[in-house]
CSV table of C-alpha atoms in Angstrom, one decimal:
chain,number,residue,atom,x,y,z
A,1,UNK,CA,0.0,0.0,0.0
A,2,UNK,CA,1.1,3.6,-0.7
A,3,UNK,CA,2.2,5.4,2.4
A,4,UNK,CA,0.1,8.7,2.4
A,5,UNK,CA,2.8,10.5,4.4
A,6,UNK,CA,5.5,9.9,1.8
A,7,UNK,CA,3.1,10.4,-1.1
A,8,UNK,CA,0.2,12.8,-0.2
A,9,UNK,CA,-2.9,13.0,-2.4
A,10,UNK,CA,-2.6,15.0,-5.7
A,11,UNK,CA,1.2,14.8,-5.6
A,12,UNK,CA,2.4,12.8,-8.7
A,13,UNK,CA,4.7,9.9,-8.2
A,14,UNK,CA,7.9,10.9,-9.9
A,15,UNK,CA,10.2,8.0,-9.3
A,16,UNK,CA,10.1,4.6,-7.5
A,17,UNK,CA,12.4,1.8,-6.9
A,18,UNK,CA,11.3,-1.8,-6.7
A,19,UNK,CA,13.3,-4.3,-4.6
A,20,UNK,CA,16.2,-1.8,-5.0
A,21,UNK,CA,16.7,-3.1,-8.5
A,22,UNK,CA,14.4,-1.8,-11.2
A,23,UNK,CA,13.9,2.0,-11.7
A,24,UNK,CA,10.7,3.3,-13.2
A,25,UNK,CA,9.8,6.9,-14.0
A,26,UNK,CA,6.2,7.6,-13.3
A,27,UNK,CA,4.4,10.9,-14.1
A,28,UNK,CA,0.9,11.7,-13.0
A,29,UNK,CA,-0.2,8.0,-13.1
A,30,UNK,CA,-0.5,5.1,-10.8
A,31,UNK,CA,-0.2,2.5,-13.6
A,32,UNK,CA,3.0,0.5,-13.1
A,33,UNK,CA,4.6,-1.8,-15.7
A,34,UNK,CA,5.3,-4.4,-13.0
A,35,UNK,CA,4.8,-8.1,-13.6
A,36,UNK,CA,4.9,-9.1,-9.9
A,37,UNK,CA,3.6,-8.0,-6.5
A,38,UNK,CA,7.0,-6.5,-5.6
A,39,UNK,CA,7.4,-4.3,-2.6
A,40,UNK,CA,7.5,-0.7,-3.7
A,41,UNK,CA,9.9,1.8,-2.1
A,42,UNK,CA,10.2,5.4,-3.1
A,43,UNK,CA,13.4,6.8,-4.5
A,44,UNK,CA,13.1,10.4,-3.2
A,45,UNK,CA,15.0,13.5,-4.2
A,46,UNK,CA,14.6,16.3,-1.7
A,47,UNK,CA,15.4,19.9,-1.8
A,48,UNK,CA,16.9,21.8,1.1
A,49,UNK,CA,16.7,25.6,1.6
A,50,UNK,CA,17.4,28.0,4.4
A,51,UNK,CA,17.6,31.7,5.2
A,52,UNK,CA,15.2,32.9,2.5
A,53,UNK,CA,14.8,36.2,4.4
A,54,UNK,CA,11.9,37.4,2.2
A,55,UNK,CA,13.8,37.2,-1.1
A,56,UNK,CA,10.8,36.2,-3.2
A,57,UNK,CA,12.6,36.3,-6.6
A,58,UNK,CA,15.3,33.8,-5.5
A,59,UNK,CA,12.7,31.6,-3.8
A,60,UNK,CA,10.8,31.4,-7.0
A,61,UNK,CA,14.0,30.4,-8.8
A,62,UNK,CA,14.5,27.6,-6.2
A,63,UNK,CA,11.0,26.3,-6.6
A,64,UNK,CA,11.3,26.3,-10.4
A,65,UNK,CA,14.6,24.3,-10.1
A,66,UNK,CA,13.0,21.8,-7.7
A,67,UNK,CA,9.9,21.3,-9.8
A,68,UNK,CA,12.0,20.9,-13.0
A,69,UNK,CA,14.1,18.3,-11.4
A,70,UNK,CA,11.4,16.1,-9.9
A,71,UNK,CA,12.3,17.0,-6.3
A,72,UNK,CA,9.5,15.5,-4.2
A,73,UNK,CA,9.9,17.2,-0.8
A,74,UNK,CA,11.4,20.5,0.5
A,75,UNK,CA,13.1,21.0,3.9
A,76,UNK,CA,13.4,24.6,5.0
A,77,UNK,CA,15.9,25.1,7.8
A,78,UNK,CA,14.5,28.4,9.1
A,79,UNK,CA,14.5,32.1,8.7
A,80,UNK,CA,11.6,32.5,6.2
A,81,UNK,CA,11.2,35.9,8.0
A,82,UNK,CA,7.7,36.9,6.7
A,83,UNK,CA,4.6,34.8,5.9
A,84,UNK,CA,4.4,36.1,2.4
A,85,UNK,CA,7.2,33.7,1.4
A,86,UNK,CA,4.3,31.3,0.9
A,87,UNK,CA,3.5,33.2,-2.3
A,88,UNK,CA,6.5,31.5,-3.9
A,89,UNK,CA,6.5,28.2,-2.1
A,90,UNK,CA,2.9,27.4,-2.7
A,91,UNK,CA,3.8,26.6,-6.3
A,92,UNK,CA,6.1,23.7,-5.3
A,93,UNK,CA,4.6,20.4,-6.5
A,94,UNK,CA,5.6,18.2,-3.5
A,95,UNK,CA,5.7,17.9,0.2
A,96,UNK,CA,7.1,20.4,2.7
A,97,UNK,CA,8.7,20.4,6.2
A,98,UNK,CA,10.1,23.5,7.8
A,99,UNK,CA,11.4,24.8,11.2
A,100,UNK,CA,11.4,28.3,12.7
A,101,UNK,CA,14.6,30.3,12.7
A,102,UNK,CA,15.7,33.1,15.0
A,103,UNK,CA,14.3,35.7,12.6
A,104,UNK,CA,10.8,34.2,12.2
A,105,UNK,CA,8.6,36.5,14.2
A,106,UNK,CA,5.1,35.9,12.8
A,107,UNK,CA,4.9,32.3,13.7
A,108,UNK,CA,1.2,32.0,13.9
A,109,UNK,CA,0.5,33.3,10.4
A,110,UNK,CA,3.5,31.5,9.0
A,111,UNK,CA,2.2,28.2,10.3
A,112,UNK,CA,-1.3,28.9,9.1
A,113,UNK,CA,-0.2,29.6,5.6
A,114,UNK,CA,2.1,26.6,5.6
A,115,UNK,CA,-0.7,24.3,6.9
A,116,UNK,CA,1.0,23.7,10.3
A,117,UNK,CA,4.1,22.2,8.7
A,118,UNK,CA,6.6,24.5,10.4
A,119,UNK,CA,8.0,23.2,13.7
A,120,UNK,CA,10.1,24.2,16.6
A,121,UNK,CA,13.7,23.1,16.4
A,122,UNK,CA,15.2,20.6,16.5
A,123,UNK,CA,12.5,18.7,14.5
A,124,UNK,CA,12.9,14.9,13.9
A,125,UNK,CA,11.1,13.0,11.3
A,126,UNK,CA,11.5,10.0,8.9
A,127,UNK,CA,11.4,10.3,5.1
A,128,UNK,CA,11.9,7.4,2.7
A,129,UNK,CA,13.1,5.4,5.7
A,130,UNK,CA,15.8,7.9,6.5
A,131,UNK,CA,16.0,9.5,10.0
A,132,UNK,CA,16.3,13.2,9.6
A,133,UNK,CA,16.8,16.0,12.1
A,134,UNK,CA,16.5,19.7,11.2
A,135,UNK,CA,17.6,22.7,13.1
A,136,UNK,CA,18.5,26.3,12.4
A,137,UNK,CA,21.6,27.1,14.5
A,138,UNK,CA,24.5,24.6,14.2
A,139,UNK,CA,25.3,24.4,18.0
A,140,UNK,CA,24.4,20.7,18.4
A,141,UNK,CA,25.1,19.4,14.9
A,142,UNK,CA,28.3,17.6,16.0
A,143,UNK,CA,26.7,16.1,19.0
A,144,UNK,CA,23.8,14.8,17.0
A,145,UNK,CA,26.1,13.4,14.4
A,146,UNK,CA,28.2,11.7,17.1
A,147,UNK,CA,25.0,10.0,18.4
A,148,UNK,CA,24.7,8.0,15.2
A,149,UNK,CA,20.9,8.2,15.4
A,150,UNK,CA,20.4,10.1,12.2
A,151,UNK,CA,21.0,9.6,8.5
A,152,UNK,CA,20.7,13.3,7.6
A,153,UNK,CA,21.3,16.4,9.6
A,154,UNK,CA,20.1,19.7,8.1
A,155,UNK,CA,20.9,23.2,9.5
A,156,UNK,CA,21.1,26.8,8.4
A,157,UNK,CA,21.8,30.2,10.1
A,158,UNK,CA,25.4,30.6,8.9
A,159,UNK,CA,24.4,31.4,5.3
A,160,UNK,CA,27.3,29.3,4.1
A,161,UNK,CA,26.8,26.0,2.2
A,162,UNK,CA,28.2,22.8,3.7
A,163,UNK,CA,28.1,19.2,2.6
A,164,UNK,CA,30.0,16.8,4.8
A,165,UNK,CA,29.9,13.4,6.4
A,166,UNK,CA,30.5,12.5,10.1
A,167,UNK,CA,30.7,8.7,10.4
A,168,UNK,CA,27.7,7.6,8.4
A,169,UNK,CA,25.7,10.8,8.8
A,170,UNK,CA,25.2,13.2,6.0
A,171,UNK,CA,25.3,16.9,7.1
A,172,UNK,CA,23.9,19.6,4.9
A,173,UNK,CA,23.7,23.4,5.1
A,174,UNK,CA,22.2,24.7,1.8
A,175,UNK,CA,23.5,28.2,2.3
A,176,UNK,CA,21.4,31.3,1.9
A,177,UNK,CA,18.5,31.6,-0.6
A,178,UNK,CA,18.5,35.4,-0.1
A,179,UNK,CA,22.1,36.1,-1.0
A,180,UNK,CA,22.0,39.1,1.3
A,181,UNK,CA,25.1,38.1,3.4
A,182,UNK,CA,27.5,36.6,1.0
A,183,UNK,CA,26.1,37.5,-2.4
A,184,UNK,CA,25.9,33.8,-3.4
A,185,UNK,CA,22.4,32.5,-3.2
A,186,UNK,CA,22.4,28.7,-3.0
A,187,UNK,CA,20.1,25.7,-2.4
A,188,UNK,CA,20.8,22.0,-2.0
A,189,UNK,CA,19.4,18.7,-3.2
A,190,UNK,CA,19.8,15.3,-1.5
A,191,UNK,CA,19.3,11.8,-3.0
A,192,UNK,CA,17.9,9.8,-0.2
A,193,UNK,CA,18.8,6.5,-1.9
A,194,UNK,CA,22.5,7.2,-2.4
A,195,UNK,CA,22.7,9.7,0.5
A,196,UNK,CA,24.6,12.2,-1.6
A,197,UNK,CA,24.0,15.9,-1.8
A,198,UNK,CA,24.7,18.8,-4.2
A,199,UNK,CA,24.9,22.6,-3.8
A,200,UNK,CA,23.2,24.5,-6.6
A,201,UNK,CA,23.7,28.2,-7.2
A,202,UNK,CA,20.6,30.3,-8.1
């Protein structure tokens, strides 16, 4: 059966993997060319953003890149700043998980517009069988990585992109969408099958 958490209604299945062997591309259909009752697992590509700080134009660019590349879920590591960022993110075709950063003041309206999908940090959840924890500030990243409890740790706040591994844990800071601090707006993507990540400049 399809897990509704991993594949909410009205969101197209973009890629699946069957018994970790056969890869099928599926767009806007639930008809699979499968000859057996194989167990279906989702091969998910997720997008990671942080520190948007109201830069709507760059946020629209990020959403366009994610949609064009079959990204199925966005993680926002905090500092939306204003609720009107929803004007751009509402056009993303997949799922969403966010946390509040230190500059997110209008939490009630933010969470209303984002359908209660923005959480206090650190926020732990599971996606595609991977244990993920998201925070804004990096203070406890090393300790969490040392624990060995997580497959992916996401943080923001520094506005500087980071992709690194600690033991078997992938650690990603996507940098800043806004570009206000360093003049280099960036986002990240993660392949939850291979547990590899990429920084993309906007």
